[in-house]
Tab-separated table of C-alpha atoms in Angstrom:
chain	number	residue	atom	x	y	z
I	22	UNK	CA	0.000	0.000	0.000
I	23	UNK	CA	2.753	2.394	0.979
I	24	UNK	CA	4.631	1.489	-2.212
I	25	UNK	CA	1.625	2.407	-4.355
I	26	UNK	CA	1.254	5.796	-2.612
I	27	UNK	CA	4.937	6.567	-3.248
I	28	UNK	CA	4.503	5.822	-6.935
I	29	UNK	CA	1.461	8.113	-7.083
I	30	UNK	CA	3.392	10.974	-5.423
I	31	UNK	CA	6.262	10.443	-7.871
I	32	UNK	CA	3.858	10.746	-10.805
I	33	UNK	CA	2.324	13.939	-9.388
I	34	UNK	CA	5.751	15.428	-8.706
I	35	UNK	CA	6.938	14.608	-12.202
I	36	UNK	CA	3.806	16.184	-13.676
I	37	UNK	CA	4.262	19.392	-11.649
I	38	UNK	CA	7.941	19.635	-12.590
I	39	UNK	CA	7.076	19.252	-16.266
I	40	UNK	CA	4.557	22.101	-16.090
I	41	UNK	CA	7.052	24.364	-14.300
I	42	UNK	CA	9.763	23.657	-16.883
I	43	UNK	CA	7.345	24.416	-19.711
I	44	UNK	CA	6.359	27.757	-18.166
I	45	UNK	CA	10.003	28.706	-17.642
I	46	UNK	CA	10.834	27.918	-21.256
I	47	UNK	CA	7.960	30.050	-22.504
I	48	UNK	CA	9.011	32.940	-20.272
I	49	UNK	CA	12.567	32.750	-21.538
I	50	UNK	CA	11.396	32.549	-25.112
I	51	UNK	CA	9.135	35.615	-24.791
I	52	UNK	CA	11.850	37.686	-23.173
I	53	UNK	CA	14.116	36.992	-26.129
I	54	UNK	CA	11.429	37.743	-28.767
I	55	UNK	CA	12.550	40.377	-31.299
I	56	UNK	CA	10.723	43.733	-31.145
I	57	UNK	CA	9.894	44.955	-34.662
I	58	UNK	CA	10.617	48.677	-34.983
I	59	UNK	CA	8.205	51.108	-36.587
I	60	UNK	CA	8.618	52.712	-39.999
I	61	UNK	CA	11.809	54.612	-40.646
I	62	UNK	CA	15.109	54.604	-42.514
I	63	UNK	CA	16.390	51.640	-40.449
I	64	UNK	CA	13.337	49.568	-41.249
I	65	UNK	CA	12.207	50.314	-44.827
I	66	UNK	CA	10.009	47.222	-45.029
I	67	UNK	CA	7.436	48.664	-42.604
I	68	UNK	CA	5.107	51.086	-44.479
I	69	UNK	CA	4.626	54.632	-43.220
I	70	UNK	CA	1.138	55.590	-42.028
I	71	UNK	CA	-0.920	57.337	-44.683
I	72	UNK	CA	-1.892	60.995	-44.309
I	73	UNK	CA	-3.835	63.679	-46.173
I	74	UNK	CA	-2.204	67.118	-46.422
I	75	UNK	CA	-4.465	70.196	-46.258
I	76	UNK	CA	-3.332	73.783	-46.690
I	77	UNK	CA	-5.390	76.556	-45.046
I	78	UNK	CA	-4.737	80.272	-45.463
I	79	UNK	CA	-6.242	83.707	-44.936
I	80	UNK	CA	-6.265	85.672	-48.214
I	81	UNK	CA	-4.293	88.871	-48.720
I	82	UNK	CA	-2.639	89.175	-45.307
I	83	UNK	CA	-4.369	89.932	-43.081
I	84	UNK	CA	-8.056	88.941	-43.334
I	85	UNK	CA	-9.405	91.786	-45.422
I	86	UNK	CA	-11.806	92.338	-48.266
I	87	UNK	CA	-9.786	94.242	-50.816
I	88	UNK	CA	-9.717	93.791	-54.541
I	89	UNK	CA	-6.498	95.838	-54.353
I	90	UNK	CA	-3.178	94.081	-54.286
I	91	UNK	CA	-0.604	94.846	-51.655
I	92	UNK	CA	-0.605	95.227	-47.900
I	93	UNK	CA	-3.692	96.299	-45.959
I	94	UNK	CA	-4.079	96.916	-42.241
I	95	UNK	CA	-7.559	96.548	-40.740
I	96	UNK	CA	-8.449	96.486	-37.075
I	97	UNK	CA	-5.919	94.255	-35.335
I	98	UNK	CA	-8.575	92.173	-33.605
I	99	UNK	CA	-10.219	91.306	-36.920
I	100	UNK	CA	-7.332	89.040	-37.878
I	101	UNK	CA	-6.694	87.280	-34.549
I	102	UNK	CA	-7.045	83.493	-34.672
I	103	UNK	CA	-7.973	81.736	-31.434
I	104	UNK	CA	-8.939	78.297	-32.748
I	105	UNK	CA	-8.867	76.275	-35.964
I	106	UNK	CA	-10.982	73.221	-36.843
I	107	UNK	CA	-10.764	71.129	-40.023
I	108	UNK	CA	-13.242	68.400	-41.040
I	109	UNK	CA	-12.967	66.118	-44.074
I	110	UNK	CA	-15.711	63.939	-45.603
I	111	UNK	CA	-15.872	61.733	-48.671
I	112	UNK	CA	-17.838	63.686	-51.249
I	113	UNK	CA	-19.763	60.839	-52.874
I	114	UNK	CA	-20.873	59.126	-49.672
I	115	UNK	CA	-20.597	61.810	-46.986
I	116	UNK	CA	-18.572	59.365	-44.889
I	117	UNK	CA	-16.415	60.908	-42.198
I	118	UNK	CA	-12.675	60.917	-42.980
I	119	UNK	CA	-11.273	62.826	-40.028
I	120	UNK	CA	-10.977	65.996	-37.930
I	121	UNK	CA	-8.067	68.208	-36.909
I	122	UNK	CA	-7.897	70.938	-34.292
I	123	UNK	CA	-4.267	72.087	-34.405
I	124	UNK	CA	-2.750	74.723	-32.189
I	125	UNK	CA	-2.287	77.964	-34.113
I	126	UNK	CA	-0.745	81.319	-33.328
I	127	UNK	CA	-2.892	84.423	-33.074
I	128	UNK	CA	-1.117	85.872	-36.119
I	129	UNK	CA	-2.003	82.867	-38.289
I	130	UNK	CA	-1.713	83.540	-42.021
I	131	UNK	CA	-1.583	79.986	-43.347
I	132	UNK	CA	-0.369	76.499	-42.629
I	133	UNK	CA	-0.142	72.905	-43.859
I	134	UNK	CA	-1.771	70.198	-41.748
I	135	UNK	CA	-1.706	66.419	-42.064
I	136	UNK	CA	-4.730	64.259	-41.302
I	137	UNK	CA	-4.177	60.531	-40.738
I	138	UNK	CA	-6.227	58.375	-43.133
I	139	UNK	CA	-6.749	54.655	-43.591
I	140	UNK	CA	-4.718	52.629	-46.073
I	141	UNK	CA	-7.918	51.835	-47.960
I	142	UNK	CA	-8.547	55.571	-48.390
I	143	UNK	CA	-4.956	56.161	-49.509
I	144	UNK	CA	-4.944	53.322	-52.054
I	145	UNK	CA	-8.045	54.600	-53.825
I	146	UNK	CA	-8.604	58.212	-52.669
I	147	UNK	CA	-12.052	59.655	-53.390
I	148	UNK	CA	-12.932	63.314	-53.894
I	149	UNK	CA	-13.491	65.030	-50.575
I	150	UNK	CA	-15.349	67.925	-48.950
I	151	UNK	CA	-13.207	70.047	-46.608
I	152	UNK	CA	-14.716	72.380	-43.991
I	153	UNK	CA	-12.613	74.851	-42.012
I	154	UNK	CA	-13.785	77.000	-39.102
I	155	UNK	CA	-11.801	79.681	-37.296
I	156	UNK	CA	-12.884	81.218	-33.982
I	157	UNK	CA	-16.152	79.283	-34.068
I	158	UNK	CA	-17.708	78.059	-30.835
I	159	UNK	CA	-21.048	77.824	-29.108
I	160	UNK	CA	-20.147	81.198	-27.585
I	161	UNK	CA	-20.461	83.178	-30.811
I	162	UNK	CA	-22.558	81.067	-33.166
I	163	UNK	CA	-24.747	78.831	-31.053
I	164	UNK	CA	-23.238	75.815	-32.846
I	165	UNK	CA	-22.334	72.791	-30.738
I	166	UNK	CA	-19.229	71.507	-32.518
I	167	UNK	CA	-19.098	68.029	-30.934
I	168	UNK	CA	-18.792	65.517	-33.786
I	169	UNK	CA	-20.825	67.080	-36.585
I	170	UNK	CA	-21.829	65.276	-39.746
I	171	UNK	CA	-21.402	66.857	-43.170
I	172	UNK	CA	-25.084	67.838	-43.143
I	173	UNK	CA	-24.630	69.427	-39.710
I	174	UNK	CA	-21.870	71.652	-41.076
I	175	UNK	CA	-23.706	72.493	-44.294
I	176	UNK	CA	-26.710	73.553	-42.218
I	177	UNK	CA	-24.763	75.366	-39.482
I	178	UNK	CA	-25.896	78.948	-38.943
I	179	UNK	CA	-25.236	82.053	-36.941
I	180	UNK	CA	-28.537	82.356	-35.128
I	181	UNK	CA	-30.803	84.756	-33.396
I	182	UNK	CA	-32.602	82.258	-31.227
I	183	UNK	CA	-34.636	84.647	-29.112
I	184	UNK	CA	-32.150	84.853	-26.251
I	185	UNK	CA	-28.823	85.297	-28.024
I	186	UNK	CA	-28.217	87.467	-31.069
I	187	UNK	CA	-24.927	86.491	-32.688
I	188	UNK	CA	-23.756	89.360	-34.923
I	189	UNK	CA	-27.250	90.669	-35.486
I	190	UNK	CA	-29.099	93.889	-34.799
I	191	UNK	CA	-30.650	93.349	-31.376
I	192	UNK	CA	-27.252	93.270	-29.673
I	193	UNK	CA	-24.832	95.210	-31.843
I	194	UNK	CA	-21.257	93.958	-32.060
I	195	UNK	CA	-18.899	96.894	-32.413
I	196	UNK	CA	-15.659	95.246	-31.245
I	197	UNK	CA	-14.403	91.702	-31.907
I	198	UNK	CA	-14.336	89.601	-28.757
I	199	UNK	CA	-10.829	89.355	-27.304
I	200	UNK	CA	-11.607	85.785	-26.244
I	201	UNK	CA	-13.456	84.542	-29.332
I	202	UNK	CA	-12.454	86.838	-32.203
I	203	UNK	CA	-14.513	87.098	-35.385
I	204	UNK	CA	-15.800	83.829	-36.862
I	205	UNK	CA	-14.253	82.812	-40.199
I	206	UNK	CA	-14.841	79.878	-42.497
I	207	UNK	CA	-13.717	78.199	-45.695
I	208	UNK	CA	-14.968	75.198	-47.649
I	209	UNK	CA	-13.974	73.044	-50.616
I	210	UNK	CA	-16.668	70.860	-52.176
I	211	UNK	CA	-15.962	67.819	-54.400
I	212	UNK	CA	-12.213	68.355	-54.193
I	213	UNK	CA	-9.780	65.913	-55.912
I	214	UNK	CA	-7.090	64.230	-53.814
I	215	UNK	CA	-3.684	63.997	-55.483
I	216	UNK	CA	-0.364	62.313	-54.689
I	217	UNK	CA	0.593	58.785	-53.785
I	218	UNK	CA	0.481	56.711	-50.661
I	219	UNK	CA	1.568	57.425	-47.969
I	220	UNK	CA	1.383	61.230	-48.528
I	221	UNK	CA	-1.715	62.570	-50.282
I	222	UNK	CA	-2.815	66.164	-50.771
I	223	UNK	CA	-6.081	68.017	-51.211
I	224	UNK	CA	-5.511	69.563	-54.625
I	225	UNK	CA	-6.759	73.087	-53.859
I	226	UNK	CA	-6.070	75.355	-50.880
I	227	UNK	CA	-8.755	76.324	-48.384
I	228	UNK	CA	-9.287	80.095	-48.285
I	229	UNK	CA	-10.645	81.299	-44.955
I	230	UNK	CA	-12.533	84.587	-44.732
I	231	UNK	CA	-14.528	86.507	-42.182
I	232	UNK	CA	-18.130	85.286	-41.951
I	233	UNK	CA	-19.694	88.580	-40.928
I	234	UNK	CA	-19.879	91.872	-42.817
I	235	UNK	CA	-18.842	95.302	-41.547
I	236	UNK	CA	-20.411	98.732	-41.941
I	237	UNK	CA	-18.964	102.111	-40.921
I	238	UNK	CA	-20.908	105.393	-40.753
I	239	UNK	CA	-18.685	108.478	-41.060
I	240	UNK	CA	-19.692	112.175	-40.832
I	241	UNK	CA	-18.268	115.671	-41.156
I	242	UNK	CA	-19.514	119.229	-41.809
I	243	UNK	CA	-18.353	122.492	-43.286
I	244	UNK	CA	-17.731	125.572	-41.198
I	245	UNK	CA	-20.759	127.544	-42.357
I	246	UNK	CA	-20.296	130.316	-39.825
I	247	UNK	CA	-23.704	129.505	-38.387
I	248	UNK	CA	-24.177	129.522	-34.634
I	249	UNK	CA	-26.539	126.529	-34.766
I	250	UNK	CA	-24.932	123.180	-34.023
I	251	UNK	CA	-25.239	120.225	-36.391
I	252	UNK	CA	-25.728	116.787	-34.825
I	253	UNK	CA	-26.533	113.243	-35.969
I	254	UNK	CA	-29.524	112.069	-33.943
I	255	UNK	CA	-30.136	108.552	-35.220
I	256	UNK	CA	-29.305	105.817	-37.739
I	257	UNK	CA	-31.754	103.082	-38.658
I	258	UNK	CA	-31.756	100.145	-41.036
I	259	UNK	CA	-35.013	99.505	-42.826
I	260	UNK	CA	-36.998	96.509	-41.611
I	261	UNK	CA	-36.336	93.055	-43.008
I	262	UNK	CA	-32.765	93.615	-44.174
I	263	UNK	CA	-30.662	91.429	-41.860
I	264	UNK	CA	-31.469	87.695	-41.689
I	265	UNK	CA	-32.190	86.028	-38.373
I	266	UNK	CA	-29.979	83.121	-39.422
I	267	UNK	CA	-26.990	82.961	-41.756
I	268	UNK	CA	-25.095	79.904	-42.986
I	269	UNK	CA	-21.514	79.497	-41.807
I	270	UNK	CA	-20.546	77.791	-45.064
I	271	UNK	CA	-21.655	78.892	-48.500
I	272	UNK	CA	-21.596	76.550	-51.466
I	273	UNK	CA	-20.931	78.777	-54.514
I	274	UNK	CA	-23.613	77.221	-56.771
I	275	UNK	CA	-26.296	78.048	-54.208
I	276	UNK	CA	-27.829	81.321	-53.102
I	277	UNK	CA	-27.279	84.701	-54.707
I	278	UNK	CA	-25.775	84.237	-58.161
I	279	UNK	CA	-23.331	87.142	-57.814
I	280	UNK	CA	-22.256	87.062	-54.180
I	281	UNK	CA	-23.241	83.526	-53.181
I	282	UNK	CA	-25.318	84.809	-50.294
I	283	UNK	CA	-27.687	82.177	-48.967
I	284	UNK	CA	-29.302	83.687	-45.908
I	285	UNK	CA	-31.426	81.752	-43.461
I	286	UNK	CA	-35.166	82.039	-43.040
I	287	UNK	CA	-36.701	85.213	-41.612
I	288	UNK	CA	-35.349	88.736	-41.304
I	289	UNK	CA	-34.892	91.144	-38.423
I	290	UNK	CA	-37.476	93.875	-37.912
I	291	UNK	CA	-37.581	96.873	-35.633
I	292	UNK	CA	-40.001	97.434	-32.803
I	293	UNK	CA	-41.977	99.866	-34.936
I	294	UNK	CA	-42.382	100.806	-38.584
I	295	UNK	CA	-39.388	103.112	-38.593
I	296	UNK	CA	-36.820	100.313	-38.834
I	297	UNK	CA	-33.998	98.835	-36.789
I	298	UNK	CA	-32.151	101.410	-34.656
I	299	UNK	CA	-28.355	101.394	-34.801
I	300	UNK	CA	-27.892	104.798	-33.158
I	301	UNK	CA	-30.341	106.656	-30.925
I	302	UNK	CA	-28.077	109.128	-29.063
I	303	UNK	CA	-26.992	112.517	-30.424
I	304	UNK	CA	-23.531	112.642	-31.987
I	305	UNK	CA	-21.440	115.793	-32.400
I	306	UNK	CA	-19.914	116.180	-35.872
I	307	UNK	CA	-16.518	117.897	-36.319
I	308	UNK	CA	-15.715	120.575	-38.901
I	309	UNK	CA	-13.710	119.594	-41.990
I	310	UNK	CA	-11.715	122.084	-44.029
I	311	UNK	CA	-12.951	120.459	-47.217
I	312	UNK	CA	-15.443	117.659	-46.384
I	313	UNK	CA	-16.103	116.804	-50.032
I	314	UNK	CA	-12.631	115.235	-50.269
I	315	UNK	CA	-13.902	112.342	-48.154
I	316	UNK	CA	-16.744	111.649	-50.580
I	317	UNK	CA	-15.706	108.746	-52.754
I	318	UNK	CA	-16.472	109.385	-56.412
I	319	UNK	CA	-15.384	106.623	-58.798
I	320	UNK	CA	-15.789	108.995	-61.759
I	321	UNK	CA	-13.078	111.365	-60.536
I	322	UNK	CA	-9.788	111.410	-62.392
I	323	UNK	CA	-7.057	109.565	-60.504
I	324	UNK	CA	-9.656	107.644	-58.511
I	325	UNK	CA	-8.637	106.068	-55.232
I	326	UNK	CA	-8.331	102.362	-54.760
I	327	UNK	CA	-10.392	100.837	-51.996
I	328	UNK	CA	-7.545	100.577	-49.506
I	329	UNK	CA	-6.379	104.135	-50.273
I	330	UNK	CA	-9.864	105.446	-49.600
I	331	UNK	CA	-10.218	103.647	-46.297
I	332	UNK	CA	-6.833	104.948	-45.197
I	333	UNK	CA	-8.003	108.483	-46.093
I	334	UNK	CA	-11.074	107.949	-43.894
I	335	UNK	CA	-8.924	106.609	-41.044
I	336	UNK	CA	-6.640	109.663	-41.204
I	337	UNK	CA	-9.675	111.940	-41.090
I	338	UNK	CA	-10.987	110.186	-37.979
I	339	UNK	CA	-7.616	110.325	-36.199
I	340	UNK	CA	-6.762	113.858	-37.349
I	341	UNK	CA	-3.432	112.708	-38.776
I	342	UNK	CA	-3.732	115.108	-41.734
I	343	UNK	CA	-4.989	118.001	-39.590
I	344	UNK	CA	-2.411	118.432	-36.803
I	345	UNK	CA	-4.117	115.808	-34.675
I	346	UNK	CA	-7.559	117.456	-34.883
I	347	UNK	CA	-10.191	114.977	-36.168
I	348	UNK	CA	-12.178	116.045	-39.196
I	349	UNK	CA	-14.486	113.027	-39.171
I	350	UNK	CA	-16.523	111.165	-36.565
I	351	UNK	CA	-17.246	107.459	-36.957
I	352	UNK	CA	-20.332	105.580	-35.784
I	353	UNK	CA	-19.680	101.845	-35.604
I	354	UNK	CA	-17.928	99.732	-36.847
I	355	UNK	CA	-20.855	97.320	-36.769
I	356	UNK	CA	-20.278	93.619	-37.427
I	357	UNK	CA	-23.491	92.114	-38.800
I	358	UNK	CA	-24.674	88.926	-40.432
I	359	UNK	CA	-24.462	89.272	-44.192
I	360	UNK	CA	-27.640	89.886	-46.144
I	361	UNK	CA	-29.056	88.878	-49.511
I	362	UNK	CA	-31.319	91.942	-49.408
I	363	UNK	CA	-30.576	95.458	-50.663
I	364	UNK	CA	-29.451	97.227	-47.510
I	365	UNK	CA	-31.213	100.572	-47.009
I	366	UNK	CA	-31.811	102.939	-44.123
I	367	UNK	CA	-32.198	106.457	-42.789
I	368	UNK	CA	-29.916	108.950	-41.039
I	369	UNK	CA	-31.621	111.545	-38.829
I	370	UNK	CA	-30.007	114.858	-37.895
I	371	UNK	CA	-30.758	118.303	-36.572
I	372	UNK	CA	-29.487	121.806	-37.205
I	373	UNK	CA	-30.151	123.783	-34.075
I	374	UNK	CA	-33.735	122.815	-33.291
I	375	UNK	CA	-34.676	121.945	-36.871
I	376	UNK	CA	-34.647	118.298	-37.895
I	377	UNK	CA	-34.069	116.443	-41.150
I	378	UNK	CA	-33.249	113.032	-42.579
I	379	UNK	CA	-31.372	111.418	-45.450
I	380	UNK	CA	-31.561	107.912	-46.857
I	381	UNK	CA	-28.723	105.554	-47.736
I	382	UNK	CA	-28.691	102.430	-49.876
I	383	UNK	CA	-26.451	99.813	-51.381
I	384	UNK	CA	-26.695	99.513	-55.129
I	385	UNK	CA	-28.002	95.948	-55.297
I	386	UNK	CA	-29.275	93.004	-53.299
I	387	UNK	CA	-26.496	90.824	-51.966
I	388	UNK	CA	-23.845	93.554	-51.867
I	389	UNK	CA	-23.634	93.366	-48.083
I	390	UNK	CA	-21.675	90.125	-48.125
I	391	UNK	CA	-19.208	88.578	-45.711
I	392	UNK	CA	-15.615	89.689	-45.352
I	393	UNK	CA	-16.373	93.116	-46.806
I	394	UNK	CA	-16.507	96.681	-45.529
I	395	UNK	CA	-19.278	99.117	-46.412
I	396	UNK	CA	-18.658	102.817	-45.701
I	397	UNK	CA	-21.553	105.277	-45.562
I	398	UNK	CA	-20.242	108.858	-45.530
I	399	UNK	CA	-22.396	111.908	-44.947
I	400	UNK	CA	-21.473	115.579	-44.581
I	401	UNK	CA	-23.367	118.778	-43.857
I	402	UNK	CA	-22.709	121.676	-46.208
I	403	UNK	CA	-25.284	124.163	-44.967
I	404	UNK	CA	-28.898	124.854	-45.914
I	405	UNK	CA	-30.060	122.055	-43.616
I	406	UNK	CA	-29.094	119.349	-46.109
I	407	UNK	CA	-27.032	116.271	-45.335
I	408	UNK	CA	-25.220	114.904	-48.374
I	409	UNK	CA	-24.805	111.120	-48.187
I	410	UNK	CA	-22.423	108.994	-50.231
I	411	UNK	CA	-22.636	105.203	-49.858
I	412	UNK	CA	-19.615	103.187	-50.836
I	413	UNK	CA	-20.737	99.684	-51.706
I	414	UNK	CA	-18.798	96.469	-51.305
I	415	UNK	CA	-17.776	94.290	-54.177
I	416	UNK	CA	-17.595	90.524	-54.282
I	417	UNK	CA	-14.305	88.843	-53.444
I	418	UNK	CA	-12.009	88.428	-56.426
I	419	UNK	CA	-8.443	87.298	-56.889
I	420	UNK	CA	-6.499	89.618	-59.163
I	421	UNK	CA	-3.628	88.630	-61.370
I	422	UNK	CA	-0.290	90.183	-60.457
I	423	UNK	CA	-0.315	92.356	-63.569
I	424	UNK	CA	-3.927	93.534	-63.193
I	425	UNK	CA	-4.004	97.199	-62.241
I	426	UNK	CA	-7.409	98.329	-63.488
I	427	UNK	CA	-10.418	97.959	-61.190
I	428	UNK	CA	-13.732	98.151	-63.065
I	429	UNK	CA	-15.641	98.401	-59.753
I	430	UNK	CA	-13.585	100.740	-57.548
I	431	UNK	CA	-15.321	99.784	-54.302
I	432	UNK	CA	-14.729	96.940	-51.883
């Protein structure tokens, strides 16, 4: 009996020793297993990960709306970049390709960014849709970025939702937010992808421009020798001119045929029939030695380019050309949602106790489009009459380097 028990113990011990030896061999084998390095010059057999290169830029440094070539200097805060988001979708299917949110400097002018893509995408790259947003957040558009689909982005709008008025007329925006900046956007639809795996490129570059439009009201008066004081007493837009919602992205084939304006449903209206008030307080107007020089007339010989004219206006406001004494007063700038309507309105004024008014208008529907400046200049030359000159915007164009003639000398 004892002999049988000893044999059983020997069998168990042998079995346990065999298992332990097997485990030790496996452990030794795994510790000596070769680690395969990633892609690189020392290991050319491992393929590099595929990526899609996208170039984003702001046209005509900085973000301005000039048809003129050369340098232009708008308000510094208009060109500040706080955030950048890039989304890519397959054009034919709408399938999500990827998203980037790179860190950018506040003085961003342009940059190349690489989005990781699958090998299947790289081997047979489809045409893509690229959406770029700058300074866009729930804080200035009402849009919840999250993980939007292509349809979400195509339908994204700057809203007036009853409680928040983003770049509208209920709450006027006169200065870009230091924290958020001005929203900008750019889009490429049905864009070919070029290059070879692993590095592919979106064929065209994404041009980013300011989403909202800008209007400036500027005034002066002659020294008539009259004792009665001239003042601006109010500025109003006519009802139904600014949309309650505006798309963040505009597809060129849609909307207004000239300016590609595709405003959302509904338009802002004032509290009464007189329109939407921009200014209700009285504004003193300085005397200009020759106020007519600030009136832009495209028919004059040696006409000013758009940038030259705006610089003339800026010098008049600062008094640079008049020993530091301002010759112009500015009301605004106002940053508003763009409009596919013909923008019109009324300026009210008084001479002493007598009152008067003058109308202003853009030349056509859709002229008040994003990334542009509209200057309305009025001056008093006596006889209780305010002369008003409206300088309209023109649609964004890219001029050839040798193009010096400007058939529409506005901007």
